[in-house]
Amino acid sequence: MNEYMYGTLAGQYGKVDTAEEYLLKTIKMEPLFVDAHHNLGLAYYKQGRIDEAVKCWRKTLELAPNYAEAYYNLSIFMMALGRTDDAIKLLDVCTQYEPFHLKARYALGTIAKKSGQNKEAIKHFRAYQNKDKGDPRVLIALGELYLLEGQEDASLKEFESAARIDDKNGKVQYQLGVAYHKRGLLDHAIINYKRASELLPNNVDPYINLGDIYASRGEYASALASYNTALSIDPTNAYASRRAKQAENRLLEQ
């Protein structure tokens, strides 16, 4: 129907008033048009008319109980209300009907990760990757989760994949530095820590870890410079302060 297509496209381009007008016309002509009810809910949601949006999505599910996207949209509403448990239930139903619903899997993985349910989070992010293997957010999340679970090789693989897609992500560069540092690949670690420090100039961790590498090599001037840079960012950092003093003492001994 022309009214439906026009209303849907208008909503996608942010013209929500036009979307509302044409989707209402569609529903008036075809009251059981499921997608029209759903998309009208999206238009209302973008207008801040949340109650009306929820009503549309409930109508969508009344007409089509297996409409996965409506469960996802309702879950976002529940999360906005702080009702995380209710949101999870809706997201679970969403993935029952559409196992590789990307937004639902990402939401479930994120919720589980925040609550420390690492294995559950990994399950959802891996399900996400069954459909999309190239999302840097998911690669980073899995890299962090595998690291927490002690799966260092799996973690490194995810971070390396993320870096190939987005080499300007400071978080990825830092985690690669950590991974190489742990393996004793110090030249690689230095490259990634330096890159991380450029991308995350207000983060002390890359500078502290650079300082530790230089100190382990007996390069105390470089170590002191790194620790002092960290202290210029965070003067209260006790570890950087202690290590800077140690590096300074070693320099005086030479």
mmCIF file of C-alpha atoms in Angstrom:
data_model
loop_
_atom_site.group_PDB
_atom_site.id
_atom_site.type_symbol
_atom_site.label_atom_id
_atom_site.label_comp_id
_atom_site.label_asym_id
_atom_site.label_seq_id
_atom_site.Cartn_x
_atom_site.Cartn_y
_atom_site.Cartn_z
ATOM 1 C CA MET A 1 0.000 0.000 0.000
ATOM 2 C CA ASN A 2 1.310 3.445 -0.905
ATOM 3 C CA GLU A 3 0.193 4.969 2.409
ATOM 4 C CA TYR A 4 2.035 2.282 4.385
ATOM 5 C CA MET A 5 5.249 2.593 2.369
ATOM 6 C CA TYR A 6 5.192 6.379 2.518
ATOM 7 C CA GLY A 7 4.522 6.381 6.259
ATOM 8 C CA THR A 8 7.245 3.834 6.959
ATOM 9 C CA LEU A 9 9.838 5.678 4.876
ATOM 10 C CA ALA A 10 8.893 8.976 6.509
ATOM 11 C CA GLY A 11 9.507 7.420 9.924
ATOM 12 C CA GLN A 12 12.901 6.088 8.840
ATOM 13 C CA TYR A 13 13.927 9.573 7.720
ATOM 14 C CA GLY A 14 12.784 11.196 10.959
ATOM 15 C CA LYS A 15 9.583 12.742 9.617
ATOM 16 C CA VAL A 16 7.514 11.237 12.396
ATOM 17 C CA ASP A 17 4.468 13.484 12.030
ATOM 18 C CA THR A 18 4.136 12.439 8.400
ATOM 19 C CA ALA A 19 4.735 8.821 9.399
ATOM 20 C CA GLU A 20 1.936 9.021 11.953
ATOM 21 C CA GLU A 21 -0.474 10.549 9.436
ATOM 22 C CA TYR A 22 0.037 7.926 6.742
ATOM 23 C CA LEU A 23 0.262 4.922 9.050
ATOM 24 C CA LEU A 24 -3.023 5.936 10.692
ATOM 25 C CA LYS A 25 -4.551 6.138 7.212
ATOM 26 C CA THR A 26 -3.219 2.652 6.509
ATOM 27 C CA ILE A 27 -4.707 1.220 9.698
ATOM 28 C CA LYS A 28 -8.041 2.890 8.993
ATOM 29 C CA MET A 29 -8.144 1.110 5.629
ATOM 30 C CA GLU A 30 -6.660 -2.164 6.932
ATOM 31 C CA PRO A 31 -7.161 -2.505 10.717
ATOM 32 C CA LEU A 32 -5.310 -5.852 10.821
ATOM 33 C CA PHE A 33 -2.154 -4.618 9.039
ATOM 34 C CA VAL A 34 0.421 -5.786 11.601
ATOM 35 C CA ASP A 35 3.462 -3.893 10.319
ATOM 36 C CA ALA A 36 1.497 -0.648 10.230
ATOM 37 C CA HIS A 37 0.642 -0.965 13.932
ATOM 38 C CA HIS A 38 4.264 -1.746 14.747
ATOM 39 C CA ASN A 39 5.699 1.142 12.737
ATOM 40 C CA LEU A 40 3.138 3.553 14.136
ATOM 41 C CA GLY A 41 4.473 2.559 17.556
ATOM 42 C CA LEU A 42 7.969 3.504 16.415
ATOM 43 C CA ALA A 43 6.716 6.895 15.252
ATOM 44 C CA TYR A 44 4.993 7.517 18.582
ATOM 45 C CA TYR A 45 8.115 6.420 20.474
ATOM 46 C CA LYS A 46 10.270 8.883 18.520
ATOM 47 C CA GLN A 47 7.750 11.607 19.373
ATOM 48 C CA GLY A 48 8.035 10.765 23.069
ATOM 49 C CA ARG A 49 4.466 9.438 23.160
ATOM 50 C CA ILE A 50 5.506 6.312 24.999
ATOM 51 C CA ASP A 51 2.104 5.103 26.218
ATOM 52 C CA GLU A 52 0.717 5.250 22.686
ATOM 53 C CA ALA A 53 3.792 3.447 21.357
ATOM 54 C CA VAL A 54 3.377 0.649 23.892
ATOM 55 C CA LYS A 55 -0.304 0.370 22.994
ATOM 56 C CA CYS A 56 0.633 -0.054 19.316
ATOM 57 C CA TRP A 57 3.206 -2.746 20.074
ATOM 58 C CA ARG A 58 0.771 -4.627 22.276
ATOM 59 C CA LYS A 59 -1.722 -4.474 19.424
ATOM 60 C CA THR A 60 1.016 -5.804 17.146
ATOM 61 C CA LEU A 61 1.506 -8.803 19.427
ATOM 62 C CA GLU A 62 -2.230 -9.324 19.732
ATOM 63 C CA LEU A 63 -2.374 -9.655 15.939
ATOM 64 C CA ALA A 64 0.947 -11.517 15.580
ATOM 65 C CA PRO A 65 2.258 -13.094 18.827
ATOM 66 C CA ASN A 66 5.505 -14.096 17.084
ATOM 67 C CA TYR A 67 6.452 -10.550 16.016
ATOM 68 C CA ALA A 68 9.980 -10.519 17.479
ATOM 69 C CA GLU A 69 10.732 -6.823 16.957
ATOM 70 C CA ALA A 70 7.743 -5.777 19.076
ATOM 71 C CA TYR A 71 9.098 -7.760 22.036
ATOM 72 C CA TYR A 72 12.439 -6.016 21.586
ATOM 73 C CA ASN A 73 10.831 -2.572 21.479
ATOM 74 C CA LEU A 74 8.836 -3.289 24.629
ATOM 75 C CA SER A 75 12.034 -4.473 26.339
ATOM 76 C CA ILE A 76 13.669 -1.097 25.639
ATOM 77 C CA PHE A 77 10.690 0.567 27.299
ATOM 78 C CA MET A 78 11.086 -1.707 30.332
ATOM 79 C CA MET A 79 14.799 -0.959 30.597
ATOM 80 C CA ALA A 80 14.055 2.758 30.498
ATOM 81 C CA LEU A 81 11.797 2.188 33.508
ATOM 82 C CA GLY A 82 14.554 0.284 35.312
ATOM 83 C CA ARG A 83 12.606 -2.971 35.069
ATOM 84 C CA THR A 84 15.531 -5.060 33.891
ATOM 85 C CA ASP A 85 14.031 -8.441 34.804
ATOM 86 C CA ASP A 86 10.929 -7.695 32.735
ATOM 87 C CA ALA A 87 13.138 -6.505 29.885
ATOM 88 C CA ILE A 88 15.114 -9.760 29.979
ATOM 89 C CA LYS A 89 11.906 -11.807 29.783
ATOM 90 C CA LEU A 90 10.800 -9.869 26.711
ATOM 91 C CA LEU A 91 14.231 -10.191 25.103
ATOM 92 C CA ASP A 92 14.208 -13.935 25.757
ATOM 93 C CA VAL A 93 10.850 -14.240 24.001
ATOM 94 C CA CYS A 94 12.203 -12.136 21.146
ATOM 95 C CA THR A 95 15.128 -14.525 20.642
ATOM 96 C CA GLN A 96 12.844 -17.556 20.907
ATOM 97 C CA TYR A 97 11.008 -16.315 17.840
ATOM 98 C CA GLU A 98 14.113 -14.921 16.138
ATOM 99 C CA PRO A 99 17.250 -16.620 17.542
ATOM 100 C CA PHE A 100 19.681 -14.262 15.813
ATOM 101 C CA HIS A 101 17.875 -10.986 16.474
ATOM 102 C CA LEU A 102 20.989 -8.817 16.695
ATOM 103 C CA LYS A 103 19.680 -6.007 18.884
ATOM 104 C CA ALA A 104 18.141 -8.450 21.364
ATOM 105 C CA ARG A 105 21.284 -10.587 21.559
ATOM 106 C CA TYR A 106 23.431 -7.502 22.066
ATOM 107 C CA ALA A 107 21.128 -6.231 24.810
ATOM 108 C CA LEU A 108 21.073 -9.611 26.576
ATOM 109 C CA GLY A 109 24.851 -9.923 26.313
ATOM 110 C CA THR A 110 25.367 -6.419 27.671
ATOM 111 C CA ILE A 111 23.003 -6.965 30.605
ATOM 112 C CA ALA A 112 24.678 -10.269 31.489
ATOM 113 C CA LYS A 113 28.171 -8.746 31.204
ATOM 114 C CA LYS A 114 27.266 -5.870 33.523
ATOM 115 C CA SER A 115 25.895 -8.293 36.105
ATOM 116 C CA GLY A 116 29.016 -10.486 36.009
ATOM 117 C CA GLN A 117 27.347 -13.413 34.250
ATOM 118 C CA ASN A 118 30.271 -13.902 31.910
ATOM 119 C CA LYS A 119 29.323 -17.256 30.406
ATOM 120 C CA GLU A 120 25.769 -16.082 29.742
ATOM 121 C CA ALA A 121 27.107 -12.929 28.095
ATOM 122 C CA ILE A 122 29.486 -14.957 25.926
ATOM 123 C CA LYS A 123 26.569 -17.146 24.814
ATOM 124 C CA HIS A 124 24.580 -14.151 23.600
ATOM 125 C CA PHE A 125 27.496 -12.401 21.902
ATOM 126 C CA ARG A 126 28.472 -15.609 20.104
ATOM 127 C CA ALA A 127 24.874 -15.984 18.941
ATOM 128 C CA TYR A 128 25.172 -12.420 17.636
ATOM 129 C CA GLN A 129 28.264 -13.431 15.689
ATOM 130 C CA ASN A 130 26.364 -16.210 13.944
ATOM 131 C CA LYS A 131 24.770 -13.429 11.917
ATOM 132 C CA ASP A 132 27.337 -10.612 12.116
ATOM 133 C CA LYS A 133 30.996 -11.439 12.765
ATOM 134 C CA GLY A 134 32.299 -7.927 12.153
ATOM 135 C CA ASP A 135 30.771 -5.747 14.874
ATOM 136 C CA PRO A 136 33.680 -4.188 16.831
ATOM 137 C CA ARG A 137 31.475 -3.695 19.922
ATOM 138 C CA VAL A 138 30.856 -7.435 20.132
ATOM 139 C CA LEU A 139 34.472 -8.337 19.395
ATOM 140 C CA ILE A 140 35.619 -6.034 22.209
ATOM 141 C CA ALA A 141 33.002 -7.371 24.620
ATOM 142 C CA LEU A 142 34.002 -10.970 23.877
ATOM 143 C CA GLY A 143 37.684 -10.097 24.199
ATOM 144 C CA GLU A 144 37.044 -8.671 27.666
ATOM 145 C CA LEU A 145 34.841 -11.584 28.697
ATOM 146 C CA TYR A 146 37.306 -14.237 27.560
ATOM 147 C CA LEU A 147 40.024 -12.394 29.476
ATOM 148 C CA LEU A 148 37.879 -12.464 32.626
ATOM 149 C CA GLU A 149 37.347 -16.193 32.095
ATOM 150 C CA GLY A 150 41.078 -16.825 31.723
ATOM 151 C CA GLN A 151 40.808 -17.676 28.013
ATOM 152 C CA GLU A 152 43.687 -15.471 26.925
ATOM 153 C CA ASP A 153 44.158 -16.912 23.431
ATOM 154 C CA ALA A 154 40.464 -16.499 22.621
ATOM 155 C CA SER A 155 40.584 -12.984 24.049
ATOM 156 C CA LEU A 156 43.567 -11.990 21.897
ATOM 157 C CA LYS A 157 41.848 -13.347 18.785
ATOM 158 C CA GLU A 158 38.801 -11.133 19.382
ATOM 159 C CA PHE A 159 40.872 -8.009 20.032
ATOM 160 C CA GLU A 160 43.012 -8.621 16.945
ATOM 161 C CA SER A 161 39.849 -8.992 14.865
ATOM 162 C CA ALA A 162 38.483 -5.766 16.337
ATOM 163 C CA ALA A 163 41.723 -3.924 15.543
ATOM 164 C CA ARG A 164 41.576 -5.041 11.910
ATOM 165 C CA ILE A 165 38.123 -3.480 11.639
ATOM 166 C CA ASP A 166 38.746 -0.365 13.747
ATOM 167 C CA ASP A 167 42.397 0.408 14.434
ATOM 168 C CA LYS A 168 41.483 3.787 15.929
ATOM 169 C CA ASN A 169 39.754 2.274 18.951
ATOM 170 C CA GLY A 170 41.862 3.091 21.997
ATOM 171 C CA LYS A 171 40.270 0.396 24.115
ATOM 172 C CA VAL A 172 41.229 -2.258 21.570
ATOM 173 C CA GLN A 173 44.789 -0.961 21.290
ATOM 174 C CA TYR A 174 45.163 -1.001 25.072
ATOM 175 C CA GLN A 175 43.817 -4.543 25.429
ATOM 176 C CA LEU A 176 46.128 -5.741 22.673
ATOM 177 C CA GLY A 177 48.989 -4.158 24.579
ATOM 178 C CA VAL A 178 47.951 -6.030 27.724
ATOM 179 C CA ALA A 179 47.691 -9.320 25.831
ATOM 180 C CA TYR A 180 51.129 -8.967 24.255
ATOM 181 C CA HIS A 181 52.582 -7.726 27.551
ATOM 182 C CA LYS A 182 51.396 -10.886 29.322
ATOM 183 C CA ARG A 183 52.984 -13.017 26.608
ATOM 184 C CA GLY A 184 56.311 -11.223 26.950
ATOM 185 C CA LEU A 185 56.012 -9.727 23.460
ATOM 186 C CA LEU A 186 57.171 -6.377 24.752
ATOM 187 C CA ASP A 187 57.939 -4.644 21.459
ATOM 188 C CA HIS A 188 54.413 -5.418 20.266
ATOM 189 C CA ALA A 189 52.999 -4.276 23.602
ATOM 190 C CA ILE A 190 54.870 -0.962 23.421
ATOM 191 C CA ILE A 191 53.435 -0.239 19.964
ATOM 192 C CA ASN A 192 49.879 -0.866 21.162
ATOM 193 C CA TYR A 193 50.281 1.012 24.450
ATOM 194 C CA LYS A 194 51.670 4.031 22.589
ATOM 195 C CA ARG A 195 48.782 3.886 20.140
ATOM 196 C CA ALA A 196 46.338 3.605 23.046
ATOM 197 C CA SER A 197 47.909 6.610 24.768
ATOM 198 C CA GLU A 198 47.375 8.674 21.603
ATOM 199 C CA LEU A 199 43.744 7.603 21.318
ATOM 200 C CA LEU A 200 43.021 7.774 25.065
ATOM 201 C CA PRO A 201 45.147 10.745 26.178
ATOM 202 C CA ASN A 202 43.441 11.023 29.576
ATOM 203 C CA ASN A 203 43.871 7.366 30.514
ATOM 204 C CA VAL A 204 46.807 6.635 32.821
ATOM 205 C CA ASP A 205 46.947 2.868 32.235
ATOM 206 C CA PRO A 206 48.847 2.830 28.918
ATOM 207 C CA TYR A 207 51.512 5.154 30.384
ATOM 208 C CA ILE A 208 51.859 3.101 33.567
ATOM 209 C CA ASN A 209 52.229 -0.132 31.608
ATOM 210 C CA LEU A 210 54.771 1.484 29.303
ATOM 211 C CA GLY A 211 56.669 2.571 32.396
ATOM 212 C CA ASP A 212 56.637 -0.982 33.722
ATOM 213 C CA ILE A 213 58.024 -2.368 30.464
ATOM 214 C CA TYR A 214 60.791 0.224 30.298
ATOM 215 C CA ALA A 215 61.667 -0.384 33.956
ATOM 216 C CA SER A 216 61.845 -4.143 33.362
ATOM 217 C CA ARG A 217 64.371 -3.446 30.600
ATOM 218 C CA GLY A 218 66.437 -1.107 32.736
ATOM 219 C CA GLU A 219 65.411 1.902 30.626
ATOM 220 C CA TYR A 220 64.747 4.045 33.680
ATOM 221 C CA ALA A 221 64.668 7.442 31.956
ATOM 222 C CA SER A 222 61.888 6.251 29.644
ATOM 223 C CA ALA A 223 60.145 4.578 32.569
ATOM 224 C CA LEU A 224 60.272 7.781 34.635
ATOM 225 C CA ALA A 225 58.911 9.825 31.724
ATOM 226 C CA SER A 226 55.990 7.412 31.347
ATOM 227 C CA TYR A 227 55.155 7.405 35.057
ATOM 228 C CA ASN A 228 55.398 11.194 35.207
ATOM 229 C CA THR A 229 53.003 11.485 32.269
ATOM 230 C CA ALA A 230 50.579 9.242 34.138
ATOM 231 C CA LEU A 231 50.937 11.463 37.207
ATOM 232 C CA SER A 232 50.274 14.584 35.159
ATOM 233 C CA ILE A 233 46.914 13.010 34.280
ATOM 234 C CA ASP A 234 46.190 11.668 37.768
ATOM 235 C CA PRO A 235 48.443 13.145 40.486
ATOM 236 C CA THR A 236 46.791 10.900 43.104
ATOM 237 C CA ASN A 237 47.789 7.616 41.440
ATOM 238 C CA ALA A 238 49.759 5.884 44.191
ATOM 239 C CA TYR A 239 51.199 3.142 41.976
ATOM 240 C CA ALA A 240 52.559 5.590 39.401
ATOM 241 C CA SER A 241 53.985 7.767 42.180
ATOM 242 C CA ARG A 242 55.763 4.836 43.825
ATOM 243 C CA ARG A 243 57.127 3.498 40.549
ATOM 244 C CA ALA A 244 58.305 6.964 39.464
ATOM 245 C CA LYS A 245 60.303 7.286 42.686
ATOM 246 C CA GLN A 246 61.845 3.847 42.162
ATOM 247 C CA ALA A 247 62.815 4.727 38.575
ATOM 248 C CA GLU A 248 64.291 8.031 39.739
ATOM 249 C CA ASN A 249 66.365 6.280 42.417
ATOM 250 C CA ARG A 250 67.664 3.789 39.857
ATOM 251 C CA LEU A 251 68.692 6.645 37.592
ATOM 252 C CA LEU A 252 70.599 8.296 40.441
ATOM 253 C CA GLU A 253 72.416 5.025 41.110
ATOM 254 C CA GLN A 254 73.700 4.814 37.551
#
